[in-house]
Amino acid sequence: MTDQGNNNHNISCNPFAALFSSVADAKQFASSQKPQQPSAQPPSEDSGESQSESENSVSDSVDENDDSVAEISRSFRSRQELCEQLNVNHMIQRIFLITLDNSDPSLRGGNGIPPRCVYLEEMAADLDGQDWLDMDNIEQALFNRLLQLEPGNHLIYMTSCSAVNLSADRDAGEKCAIPYLFGCYQRAKEELTKVPEKLHSFAVRCKNLTVSNARTVLLTPEIYINQNIYEQLLDLLLEGFRAARPEEVVEFVGEVIAALLSDQEVRTFEEVIVPVFDIFQGRIKDLDLCQPLLYYYLDVLLYFSHHKDIAKVLMEHIQPKDPANGLQYQKSLLGMVLNISCLLRTPGVVEGHGYFLNPSRSSAQETKVQEANIHQFMGQYHEKLHQILKSLLQRSGETRHLLLTWMGSCLQANAGRAKIWANQMPEIFFQMYASDAFFLNLGAVLLKLCQPFCKPCSPKLLTFNPTYCALKDVSEEERRNRNIHAKGLEKETCLIPLPPQQQVESAQSYSLLTENLIFTQLTLHLGFHRLHEQMVKMNQSLHRVQVTWQEAQRTGNPMSEQLLEQFERLMIVYLSTKAATTQPAMLQCCLNLQASTAALLVQLSMGNQGSEHVALNFPLASLHNTMLCYIPEFFAENMGDFFIFLRRFADDVLETSAESLEQILNFITVFMGNVERMKNPHLRAKLAEVLEAVMPHMEPLAPGAAQPIVFQRERVFCSYVHAPQLAEALITVFVDIEFTGR
């Protein structure tokens, strides 16, 4: 046997060699340790013995075999130290999927070694023969791994098994820094559940390394060539929600954000997170209401709203540069989200619209199914938006203030939507104001936020303070301190003028309920009202075009094809608008709000400023120091508009709540014939139209048509206790119209 073979034999017989996965590993470890052996102590000056003589005496005392055994025994100073070093190396390889060892896989054991790793060739060369990773070099190794442009080109087999393993290749060769570090984070967490306690601290350090490196990557994205780091962060969150496993992603991102917030010298937290918002905004504007991907993006936005630091930056990010420009609010991130709808993206342009195609060739059942599908998605969409806005309102006081400021400024900047000229000049309208879809969705979300107090006899309703609407010339500091965020309400016409002798006694601070109710009613006034008008006009236009088309067909007029195309286009717009405005949950929320508003105004009309509702009794007492002079007319207009809309386009909703109908009858009875409580004669006359809308109708129907259910309406009208006063109010308003000209 050669000397080399003899050494191999001696190593294989050494009991410490069993600690290695193979004899080759033991030999390699032994040889690497040789240079690190402590040199012999220099001889003392009085010994008179040279170093070489001392060494010769030692070598003479043992034979060659004993020398090899002694050498390996010295290399393995302790079994515990050796095990720890091996286990740490293997653990680092399993977590980060990197290695300094590219020896023959057949010489390694497969125990505890990942199937694929990225070989760090340059670092291995720099370390001059050290082929294991430890806690002293892992930070440098990880940094080198992150800088590799094509890590997949440096993959090596760690075991003798050469079977195709796509997942191992994908994980080890991951090019993108953020998903790679998240994968390392997951593997480090898994190691924490498996490794012995003595290795626990090393696994924790590895996990912390993934977080600190993710922080570094986000702070210095420019050094990672051909990578969009911020896009990777968004995609990581998105993938977490798509795969229904967001907990680990949220935990990882949360730790990274905490690290970013702890030190903002290189880049501020805002500078890191705003690019993520910009990417989010660029993507979501092209998503469709019925596209499942949209709802994963909304989950990500909900996560943003839950995190107080991200939420604050988000609210600062959406503030417009020009607060007076109504369209700017729609172009913000939150505005883009609120602008998703089944309504036409560009008014009048049906090309590329994905709903109600070929309506003249679709059966009524097919149209109904598509409408139900839209309503289902709208329900999910509005619920997600509700969670997002509710979460933002519940974050810090600063975040709430910024959101309410955004909403108040948005409503003021879009106040022109309600002007008569706006409907006559659509070209200018769409360049100045946010869209119908934006206002419809904002209204739907605000309606959901109002539901906790939208019960007709809720004591919470009576905490509403109407003097909020009379405030003007309020400084920004005062708005923050007193919770006053709506603007321009003092210009609105109220139910009655402010009596000359009555002074406005404003509150020191206004409740969120007061702002919620005002914001919601103002949003409905600017949004829902306009869509209702459009639907009425479209209904009339459809009827005219249909009659003209049928006549052209009967007479063989060549214009019939053009008329059919015109009818189809108009029908697409009408059906899309009807689907958007008749979502059942939204209508029910609106019904609850309008009935509650009716109950509130009746209480104010009786002068009730207490904490409990009082029963309505006639005759009504004279007004004294009334709050009605602070209630904008649009409160009553919205109510009337909504019930007239239901009668025309969603009659069945009127059957869902008898209690709500009773509150409406009370409101009509109190205000319709009472000029002292509602000055505007046109508004009082409109209440007669509302009464007609909520009454049970039994008109003769076409043969085969289903008779509408009117049981609840019949019951409410037949049992209404103030029927005589209602009849008197109805007579009064018609006498005013006929004889006084008012």
XYZ file of C-alpha atoms in Angstrom:
742
model
C 0.000 0.000 0.000
C 1.395 3.433 -0.868
C 1.958 6.088 1.757
C -1.134 7.875 0.498
C -3.152 4.679 0.612
C -1.808 3.958 4.076
C -2.947 7.383 5.237
C -6.386 6.808 3.731
C -6.563 3.505 5.561
C -5.566 5.154 8.832
C -8.177 7.873 8.387
C -10.900 5.370 7.622
C -9.987 3.462 10.789
C -10.090 6.577 12.911
C -13.332 6.704 14.965
C -13.631 10.488 14.409
C -13.931 9.928 10.693
C -17.463 8.621 11.276
C -18.523 12.196 11.816
C -18.081 12.845 8.104
C -20.391 11.747 5.325
C -17.463 10.083 3.517
C -13.780 9.276 3.918
C -13.059 11.878 1.245
C -14.704 14.564 3.359
C -12.709 13.504 6.413
C -9.467 13.534 4.460
C -10.267 16.929 2.961
C -11.090 18.354 6.364
C -7.878 16.934 7.849
C -5.721 18.380 5.099
C -7.401 21.783 5.414
C -6.675 21.822 9.126
C -2.915 21.191 8.722
C -1.942 24.803 8.070
C -4.028 25.867 11.059
C -2.150 23.665 13.592
C -0.328 25.654 16.209
C 3.379 25.715 15.575
C 5.761 24.309 18.127
C 6.817 26.697 20.834
C 10.224 28.186 20.146
C 12.844 26.702 22.410
C 13.972 28.645 25.429
C 17.308 30.346 25.221
C 18.822 28.077 27.910
C 17.668 24.825 26.511
C 20.350 24.838 23.918
C 18.154 22.603 21.770
C 17.161 23.619 18.253
C 13.554 23.450 16.964
C 14.450 20.858 14.345
C 16.018 18.619 16.953
C 12.853 18.803 19.063
C 10.664 17.897 16.087
C 12.926 15.015 15.165
C 12.706 13.652 18.683
C 8.884 13.696 18.503
C 8.775 12.065 15.081
C 11.219 9.445 16.241
C 8.932 8.538 19.127
C 5.973 7.422 16.968
C 5.740 5.438 13.815
C 4.050 6.612 10.580
C 0.652 5.114 11.472
C 0.644 6.749 14.858
C 1.595 10.046 13.250
C -1.530 9.982 10.987
C -3.815 9.099 13.883
C -2.354 11.836 16.045
C -2.692 14.367 13.265
C -6.418 13.652 12.769
C -7.013 13.552 16.503
C -5.465 16.988 16.848
C -7.591 18.260 13.912
C -10.788 17.222 15.606
C -10.235 19.055 18.852
C -13.610 18.020 20.133
C -16.482 16.022 18.796
C -18.928 18.809 19.701
C -16.942 21.501 17.849
C -16.700 19.377 14.725
C -20.390 18.476 14.719
C -21.332 22.099 15.157
C -19.178 23.245 12.272
C -20.548 20.564 9.961
C -24.134 21.174 10.990
C -23.832 24.943 10.611
C -22.388 24.507 7.123
C -25.185 22.148 6.095
C -27.838 24.395 7.609
C -26.532 27.454 5.762
C -26.563 25.443 2.537
C -30.171 24.373 3.157
C -31.322 27.909 3.945
C -29.501 29.957 1.317
C -28.915 27.210 -1.274
C -25.294 28.291 -1.757
C -22.020 26.415 -1.277
C -18.237 26.756 -1.427
C -17.777 23.033 -2.048
C -17.845 21.760 -5.624
C -16.208 18.403 -4.973
C -17.497 15.181 -6.525
C -21.119 14.692 -5.305
C -20.509 10.947 -4.992
C -17.978 11.617 -2.205
C -20.593 13.502 -0.153
C -23.325 11.916 1.875
C -26.875 13.017 1.111
C -27.780 13.576 4.730
C -28.873 17.191 5.362
C -27.611 18.538 2.051
C -29.957 20.278 -0.450
C -30.128 18.737 -3.945
C -28.990 21.942 -5.724
C -26.885 24.901 -4.684
C -25.306 27.898 -6.357
C -21.529 27.491 -6.265
C -19.767 30.710 -5.242
C -16.645 30.145 -7.285
C -14.942 33.511 -6.780
C -15.437 33.478 -3.042
C -14.178 29.893 -2.809
C -11.020 30.973 -4.623
C -10.562 33.958 -2.309
C -10.837 31.732 0.761
C -7.960 29.623 -0.539
C -9.284 26.155 0.028
C -11.956 26.669 2.698
C -14.973 24.864 1.307
C -17.443 25.316 4.139
C -19.702 28.195 5.157
C -19.886 29.544 8.691
C -21.311 32.534 10.530
C -18.155 34.525 9.795
C -18.435 34.342 6.020
C -22.154 33.871 5.356
C -22.899 37.610 5.144
C -20.319 38.067 2.408
C -21.474 34.873 0.696
C -25.104 36.024 0.670
C -24.147 39.428 -0.719
C -22.151 37.740 -3.504
C -25.109 35.484 -4.270
C -27.491 38.452 -4.548
C -25.210 40.234 -6.991
C -25.059 37.311 -9.424
C -26.827 38.176 -12.675
C -27.549 34.567 -13.634
C -27.337 32.361 -10.543
C -28.911 29.523 -12.501
C -25.689 29.269 -14.523
C -23.750 28.357 -11.375
C -25.993 25.579 -10.093
C -24.251 22.366 -9.044
C -25.497 18.967 -7.888
C -24.922 18.484 -4.194
C -25.756 14.779 -4.160
C -25.055 11.904 -6.511
C -28.727 11.878 -7.512
C -28.879 13.596 -10.912
C -32.615 13.214 -11.497
C -34.457 16.256 -12.871
C -35.680 18.408 -9.988
C -37.316 21.524 -11.387
C -38.410 22.947 -8.044
C -34.884 22.614 -6.619
C -33.428 24.261 -9.736
C -36.017 27.068 -9.523
C -35.495 27.753 -5.816
C -31.693 27.706 -5.910
C -31.460 29.622 -9.200
C -34.012 32.354 -8.304
C -32.806 35.537 -10.035
C -35.000 38.085 -8.243
C -33.612 39.317 -4.939
C -36.828 39.790 -2.931
C -38.461 36.401 -3.700
C -35.080 34.693 -3.157
C -34.693 36.294 0.280
C -38.278 35.442 1.169
C -37.572 31.822 0.218
C -34.500 31.908 2.484
C -36.654 33.401 5.253
C -39.142 30.547 4.934
C -36.372 27.934 4.970
C -34.775 29.583 8.009
C -38.086 29.458 9.862
C -38.408 25.791 8.950
C -34.900 25.129 10.295
C -35.915 26.687 13.605
C -38.461 23.893 14.051
C -35.970 21.125 13.221
C -32.443 21.925 14.389
C -31.202 21.027 17.875
C -31.295 23.752 20.480
C -27.550 24.377 20.277
C -27.985 25.429 16.598
C -31.063 27.521 17.275
C -29.160 30.791 17.618
C -27.424 30.205 14.260
C -30.789 29.654 12.527
C -32.119 32.867 14.087
C -29.094 34.776 12.787
C -29.705 33.358 9.314
C -33.352 34.455 9.446
C -32.329 37.928 10.556
C -29.829 38.062 7.708
C -32.631 37.583 5.167
C -34.493 40.544 6.662
C -31.452 42.831 6.875
C -30.471 41.990 3.298
C -34.023 42.623 2.058
C -33.816 46.018 3.729
C -30.484 46.687 2.001
C -31.919 45.616 -1.352
C -34.834 48.064 -0.988
C -32.567 50.891 0.116
C -30.050 50.396 -2.716
C -32.022 48.901 -5.625
C -29.739 50.501 -8.197
C -26.893 48.032 -7.551
C -29.046 45.021 -8.508
C -28.800 45.130 -12.277
C -31.869 44.356 -14.425
C -34.114 44.007 -11.376
C -37.161 46.078 -10.424
C -36.963 45.592 -6.663
C -40.173 47.516 -5.865
C -42.129 45.474 -8.379
C -40.780 42.320 -6.741
C -42.078 43.470 -3.348
C -45.565 44.098 -4.762
C -45.545 40.766 -6.605
C -44.483 38.959 -3.433
C -47.486 40.377 -1.561
C -49.760 39.657 -4.497
C -48.566 36.061 -4.777
C -49.078 35.563 -1.049
C -52.752 36.522 -1.330
C -53.259 34.581 -4.567
C -51.856 31.430 -2.995
C -54.029 31.938 0.093
C -50.927 31.954 2.347
C -50.420 35.623 3.169
C -49.396 35.091 6.813
C -45.729 34.280 6.111
C -45.441 36.994 3.447
C -46.997 39.576 5.761
C -44.679 38.503 8.589
C -41.590 38.802 6.372
C -42.619 42.156 4.864
C -43.539 43.412 8.346
C -40.042 42.637 9.648
C -38.458 44.278 6.590
C -40.589 47.409 7.079
C -39.626 47.568 10.756
C -35.981 47.417 9.677
C -36.549 50.187 7.109
C -38.233 52.414 9.680
C -35.429 51.919 12.205
C -32.872 53.667 10.004
C -33.846 56.110 7.255
C -30.476 57.671 6.471
C -29.948 56.216 2.979
C -33.588 56.536 1.906
C -36.687 57.537 3.831
C -39.460 54.999 4.265
C -41.630 57.131 1.989
C -39.004 56.974 -0.780
C -39.048 53.182 -0.563
C -42.821 52.632 -0.452
C -44.066 55.284 -2.931
C -42.546 53.480 -5.975
C -44.550 50.409 -4.901
C -47.720 52.561 -4.875
C -46.913 53.874 -8.352
C -46.565 50.347 -9.757
C -49.783 49.310 -7.998
C -51.640 52.289 -9.481
C -50.330 51.639 -12.989
C -51.587 48.066 -12.893
C -54.965 48.442 -11.214
C -56.323 51.034 -13.632
C -56.519 48.383 -16.355
C -58.271 45.729 -14.251
C -61.915 44.855 -14.714
C -64.714 44.548 -12.154
C -65.320 40.862 -12.916
C -61.616 39.940 -13.048
C -60.557 37.798 -10.045
C -57.063 39.348 -10.108
C -58.581 42.679 -9.054
C -59.581 41.241 -5.686
C -56.026 40.087 -4.901
C -54.833 43.634 -5.550
C -57.540 44.891 -3.199
C -56.230 42.437 -0.579
C -52.793 44.018 -0.964
C -54.321 47.498 -0.603
C -56.175 46.286 2.494
C -52.840 45.128 3.911
C -51.416 48.599 3.210
C -54.352 50.164 5.049
C -53.802 47.910 8.093
C -50.156 48.945 8.489
C -50.108 52.345 10.208
C -46.847 53.551 8.637
C -47.784 52.459 5.101
C -51.306 53.855 5.552
C -49.947 57.276 6.523
C -47.643 57.409 3.495
C -50.541 56.250 1.290
C -52.791 59.058 2.529
C -50.036 61.612 1.932
C -49.412 60.139 -1.513
C -53.023 60.551 -2.731
C -53.322 64.247 -1.829
C -53.666 66.122 -5.174
C -51.269 68.825 -6.289
C -54.253 70.950 -7.318
C -57.006 70.405 -4.707
C -59.488 72.437 -6.767
C -59.299 70.060 -9.765
C -62.017 67.414 -9.365
C -60.467 65.018 -11.870
C -57.197 64.869 -9.882
C -58.866 62.801 -7.162
C -59.849 60.111 -9.651
C -56.249 59.963 -10.898
C -54.854 59.168 -7.442
C -54.247 55.581 -6.327
C -57.431 55.473 -4.240
C -59.323 57.222 -7.042
C -58.188 54.600 -9.567
C -59.501 51.878 -7.290
C -62.841 53.671 -6.884
C -63.156 54.118 -10.651
C -63.625 50.408 -11.481
C -67.134 49.618 -12.670
C -69.301 48.001 -15.314
C -70.050 51.522 -16.582
C -68.361 52.550 -19.834
C -64.749 53.615 -19.247
C -65.125 56.328 -21.869
C -68.693 57.704 -22.002
C -70.392 56.943 -25.308
C -67.675 54.534 -26.501
C -69.025 50.963 -26.422
C -66.113 49.494 -28.380
C -64.059 47.337 -26.043
C -66.804 47.338 -23.403
C -67.123 43.870 -21.899
C -70.760 43.815 -20.788
C -74.152 43.253 -22.456
C -72.787 42.766 -25.961
C -75.392 42.216 -28.731
C -78.342 43.034 -26.459
C -80.933 42.763 -29.248
C -79.842 39.160 -29.840
C -79.688 38.214 -26.152
C -82.658 36.740 -24.348
C -84.092 38.386 -21.257
C -82.789 35.449 -19.205
C -79.227 35.886 -20.527
C -79.336 39.588 -19.696
C -80.653 38.832 -16.220
C -77.881 36.279 -15.579
C -75.194 38.742 -16.651
C -76.680 41.449 -14.432
C -76.715 39.036 -11.468
C -73.064 38.184 -12.138
C -72.133 41.877 -12.136
C -74.068 42.383 -8.899
C -72.181 39.527 -7.251
C -68.796 41.022 -8.161
C -69.967 44.508 -7.160
C -70.932 43.141 -3.747
C -67.414 41.728 -3.212
C -65.831 44.874 -4.590
C -67.783 47.258 -2.353
C -67.113 45.072 0.688
C -63.344 45.183 0.033
C -63.454 48.966 -0.445
C -65.465 49.289 2.758
C -62.844 47.296 4.692
C -60.064 49.467 3.241
C -61.684 52.813 4.111
C -62.788 51.576 7.533
C -59.248 50.398 8.259
C -57.801 53.770 7.199
C -60.255 55.587 9.458
C -59.219 53.362 12.370
C -55.480 53.910 11.974
C -53.766 56.890 13.554
C -55.487 60.250 13.985
C -53.167 61.653 11.317
C -54.221 59.022 8.767
C -57.903 59.604 9.489
C -57.447 63.360 9.141
C -55.675 62.958 5.783
C -58.368 60.629 4.422
C -61.239 62.876 5.526
C -59.404 65.923 4.160
C -59.046 64.122 0.816
C -62.753 63.279 0.761
C -63.882 66.740 1.819
C -61.705 68.461 -0.778
C -62.794 65.926 -3.419
C -66.485 66.646 -2.853
C -65.917 70.396 -2.961
C -63.821 70.181 -6.146
C -66.551 68.082 -7.809
C -69.497 70.191 -6.633
C -70.028 71.342 -10.241
C -71.282 67.855 -11.152
C -74.682 68.843 -9.764
C -74.964 72.017 -11.886
C -77.460 72.043 -14.752
C -74.834 73.149 -17.302
C -72.676 70.091 -16.534
C -75.166 67.754 -18.226
C -75.346 69.979 -21.283
C -71.575 70.082 -21.926
C -70.178 66.539 -21.532
C -66.836 67.349 -23.193
C -65.967 69.932 -20.539
C -67.595 67.872 -17.792
C -65.292 64.849 -18.236
C -62.191 67.043 -18.299
C -63.075 68.747 -15.030
C -64.746 66.201 -12.773
C -64.355 62.659 -11.485
C -66.436 59.997 -13.242
C -69.869 58.567 -12.470
C -68.221 55.256 -11.572
C -65.973 56.979 -9.017
C -68.927 58.655 -7.305
C -71.163 55.604 -7.445
C -68.517 53.460 -5.722
C -67.550 56.139 -3.204
C -71.236 56.480 -2.342
C -71.626 52.698 -1.949
C -68.661 52.529 0.449
C -69.842 55.510 2.499
C -73.289 53.913 2.720
C -71.683 50.822 4.263
C -69.800 52.988 6.756
C -73.126 54.566 7.789
C -74.915 51.266 8.463
C -74.068 51.015 12.212
C -76.356 53.997 12.868
C -78.786 53.488 9.972
C -81.678 52.180 12.014
C -84.691 54.534 12.132
C -84.884 54.606 15.929
C -81.153 54.393 16.653
C -80.161 56.754 19.501
C -76.851 57.277 17.665
C -78.729 59.214 14.969
C -79.612 61.933 17.444
C -75.914 62.694 18.014
C -75.827 64.182 14.503
C -75.039 67.896 14.746
C -76.403 69.899 11.768
C -74.505 73.083 12.716
C -71.534 71.446 10.952
C -73.124 72.551 7.653
C -73.160 76.238 8.632
C -69.447 76.578 9.400
C -67.298 78.767 7.176
C -63.847 80.341 7.161
C -62.382 77.483 9.179
C -58.582 77.362 9.372
C -56.674 74.153 8.626
C -55.614 73.805 12.241
C -59.208 74.247 13.380
C -60.398 71.649 10.871
C -57.951 69.140 12.302
C -58.791 69.896 15.941
C -62.571 70.060 15.520
C -62.987 67.292 12.906
C -64.353 69.551 10.171
C -63.352 68.257 6.738
C -66.275 69.031 4.392
C -65.972 72.358 2.597
C -68.392 74.766 0.940
C -71.527 73.509 2.726
C -72.339 77.001 3.973
C -73.221 77.862 0.346
C -75.930 75.193 0.177
C -79.614 76.159 0.416
C -81.147 74.723 3.587
C -84.695 73.486 4.296
C -85.564 76.840 5.863
C -83.584 80.108 6.150
C -81.707 80.848 9.351
C -84.042 82.979 11.533
C -82.605 86.493 12.023
C -82.485 86.204 15.794
C -80.955 82.705 15.872
C -77.211 82.378 16.443
C -75.201 79.395 15.214
C -74.027 77.468 18.264
C -71.350 75.248 16.785
C -69.731 72.348 18.620
C -66.167 72.276 19.913
C -65.654 69.042 17.988
C -67.824 67.033 15.586
C -68.293 63.279 15.621
C -67.348 60.904 12.840
C -71.061 60.051 12.573
C -71.845 63.669 11.668
C -69.153 63.743 8.993
C -70.122 60.299 7.686
C -73.764 61.247 7.208
C -72.928 64.554 5.519
C -70.252 63.041 3.259
C -72.601 60.229 2.227
C -75.559 62.466 1.413
C -73.334 64.902 -0.486
C -71.752 62.045 -2.476
C -75.194 60.672 -3.408
C -76.248 64.162 -4.434
C -73.237 64.517 -6.747
C -73.243 60.931 -8.071
C -76.422 58.863 -7.845
C -78.714 61.741 -8.801
C -76.920 62.263 -12.118
C -77.049 58.555 -13.011
C -80.778 58.484 -12.249
C -81.350 61.381 -14.642
C -79.282 59.631 -17.323
C -81.317 56.432 -16.986
C -84.608 58.293 -17.360
C -83.351 60.031 -20.513
C -81.932 56.785 -21.930
C -85.231 55.033 -21.284
C -87.035 57.695 -23.264
C -84.450 57.624 -26.056
C -84.599 53.823 -26.291
C -88.352 53.947 -26.679
C -88.117 56.556 -29.472
C -85.361 54.709 -31.352
C -87.196 51.384 -31.025
C -90.419 52.822 -32.425
C -88.530 54.519 -35.297
C -86.594 51.321 -36.062
C -89.723 49.182 -36.091
C -91.391 51.675 -38.427
C -88.324 51.693 -40.726
C -88.346 47.886 -40.848
C -92.032 47.815 -41.669
C -91.626 50.263 -44.548
C -88.320 48.819 -45.826
C -86.431 52.043 -45.046
C -82.659 51.551 -45.619
C -82.017 53.497 -42.396
C -83.209 50.506 -40.346
C -79.662 49.045 -40.058
C -78.269 52.311 -38.716
C -81.188 52.628 -36.315
C -80.583 49.077 -35.077
C -76.915 49.872 -34.446
C -77.914 53.044 -32.603
C -80.419 51.053 -30.544
C -77.763 48.415 -29.701
C -75.234 51.016 -28.539
C -77.769 52.844 -26.428
C -79.018 49.556 -24.968
C -75.477 48.562 -23.920
C -75.084 51.874 -22.067
C -78.528 51.566 -20.457
C -78.106 47.958 -19.299
C -74.620 48.703 -17.913
C -75.905 51.755 -16.030
C -78.887 49.830 -14.685
C -76.643 46.994 -13.486
C -74.311 49.475 -11.767
C -77.107 51.343 -9.972
C -79.305 48.420 -8.901
C -76.839 46.262 -6.929
C -79.163 44.838 -4.213
C -76.868 45.297 -1.184
C -76.126 48.894 -2.164
C -79.830 49.679 -2.619
C -80.644 48.126 0.760
C -77.949 50.215 2.444
C -79.304 53.323 0.737
C -82.856 52.457 1.782
C -81.668 52.157 5.397
C -79.862 55.493 5.200
C -82.767 57.395 3.642
C -85.264 55.970 6.120
C -82.933 56.910 8.983
C -82.457 60.414 7.553
C -86.245 60.754 7.317
C -86.587 59.712 10.969
C -83.844 62.152 12.013
C -85.399 65.106 10.181
C -88.811 64.347 11.696
C -87.208 64.422 15.161
C -85.543 67.755 14.352
C -88.855 69.102 13.031
C -90.352 68.418 16.478
C -87.461 70.214 18.173
C -86.139 67.034 19.768
C -82.532 67.617 20.832
C -82.472 64.832 23.407
C -80.846 61.405 23.312
C -84.010 59.350 22.680
C -86.554 59.386 19.858
C -89.987 60.783 20.686
C -93.251 59.700 19.078
C -94.683 61.825 16.274
C -97.848 63.636 17.357
C -100.037 66.229 15.710
C -100.520 69.135 15.774
C -96.838 70.001 15.619
C -95.473 72.616 17.982
C -94.183 75.910 16.625
C -90.510 75.956 15.733
C -88.115 77.513 18.205
C -84.327 77.572 17.822
C -84.693 74.851 15.173
C -81.904 72.830 13.599
C -83.758 72.574 10.269
C -82.135 75.813 9.144
C -78.779 73.959 8.993
C -80.007 70.947 6.968
C -79.094 71.268 3.244
C -81.958 70.689 0.823
C -80.043 67.873 -0.823
C -80.848 65.679 2.200
C -84.527 65.762 1.205
C -83.758 65.737 -2.536
C -81.696 62.566 -2.180
C -84.473 60.865 -0.301
C -87.096 61.729 -2.884
C -84.770 60.900 -5.767
C -83.991 57.464 -4.339
C -87.576 56.340 -3.825
C -88.627 57.577 -7.246
C -85.678 55.634 -8.689
C -86.802 52.474 -6.870
C -90.321 52.815 -8.241
C -88.953 53.072 -11.787
C -86.075 50.600 -11.808
C -86.098 48.394 -8.672
C -89.672 48.223 -7.440
C -89.153 44.992 -5.481
C -86.781 46.711 -3.003
C -89.709 48.702 -1.622
C -91.142 45.465 -0.245
C -88.082 44.663 1.868
C -88.652 47.001 4.811
C -92.033 48.066 6.065
C -90.452 50.034 8.911
C -88.526 52.134 6.391
C -91.703 52.952 4.470
C -93.370 54.119 7.660
C -90.531 56.574 8.312
C -90.905 57.941 4.774
C -94.650 58.442 5.263
C -93.925 60.317 8.504
C -91.467 62.568 6.674
C -93.925 63.299 3.841
C -96.716 63.992 6.338
C -94.594 66.452 8.335
C -92.894 68.337 5.500
C -95.052 68.157 2.359
C -97.708 70.647 3.439
C -95.644 72.620 5.929
C -93.951 75.695 4.499
C -92.646 76.556 7.967
C -90.467 73.406 7.910
C -89.654 73.180 4.174
C -89.678 76.465 2.311
C -88.926 75.254 -1.258
C -92.319 74.638 -2.975
C -90.719 72.493 -5.696
C -89.213 70.221 -3.069
C -92.555 69.900 -1.267
C -94.257 69.113 -4.574
C -91.631 66.442 -5.216
C -92.696 64.755 -1.983
C -96.084 64.148 -3.575
C -94.223 62.286 -6.326
C -92.375 60.304 -3.638
C -95.707 59.403 -2.038
C -96.936 58.133 -5.393
C -93.732 56.098 -5.767
C -94.023 54.267 -2.444
C -97.749 53.542 -2.704
C -98.873 50.027 -3.672
C -99.734 50.005 -7.392
C -102.115 47.568 -8.995
C -102.066 48.682 -12.611
C -103.279 46.242 -15.273
C -100.312 44.380 -16.719
C -99.623 42.891 -20.102
C -100.867 39.306 -20.546
C -98.481 36.823 -18.915
C -96.584 39.457 -16.899
C -96.053 38.737 -13.209
C -98.004 40.867 -10.766
C -95.604 42.767 -8.459
C -95.700 41.912 -4.767
C -97.138 44.857 -2.815
C -98.131 43.154 0.435
C -95.876 45.207 2.732
C -96.802 48.476 1.072
C -100.480 47.691 1.367
C -100.086 46.813 5.042
C -98.168 50.011 5.844
C -100.675 52.250 4.022
C -103.711 50.545 5.510
C -102.365 50.782 9.072
C -100.709 54.193 8.901
C -101.785 56.051 12.044
C -101.323 59.550 10.622
C -103.352 58.969 7.456
C -105.672 61.998 8.092
C -102.702 64.352 8.459
C -101.106 62.833 5.334
C -104.275 63.515 3.342
C -104.348 67.065 4.676
C -100.701 67.632 3.681
C -101.398 66.277 0.191
C -104.370 68.608 -0.257
C -102.333 71.549 1.052
C -99.497 71.083 -1.423
C -101.887 70.781 -4.384
C -103.850 73.843 -3.273
C -100.544 75.748 -3.167
C -99.752 74.592 -6.717
C -103.188 75.386 -8.165
C -104.137 78.597 -6.406
C -101.064 80.364 -5.122
C -98.708 79.626 -8.010
C -95.976 78.515 -5.643
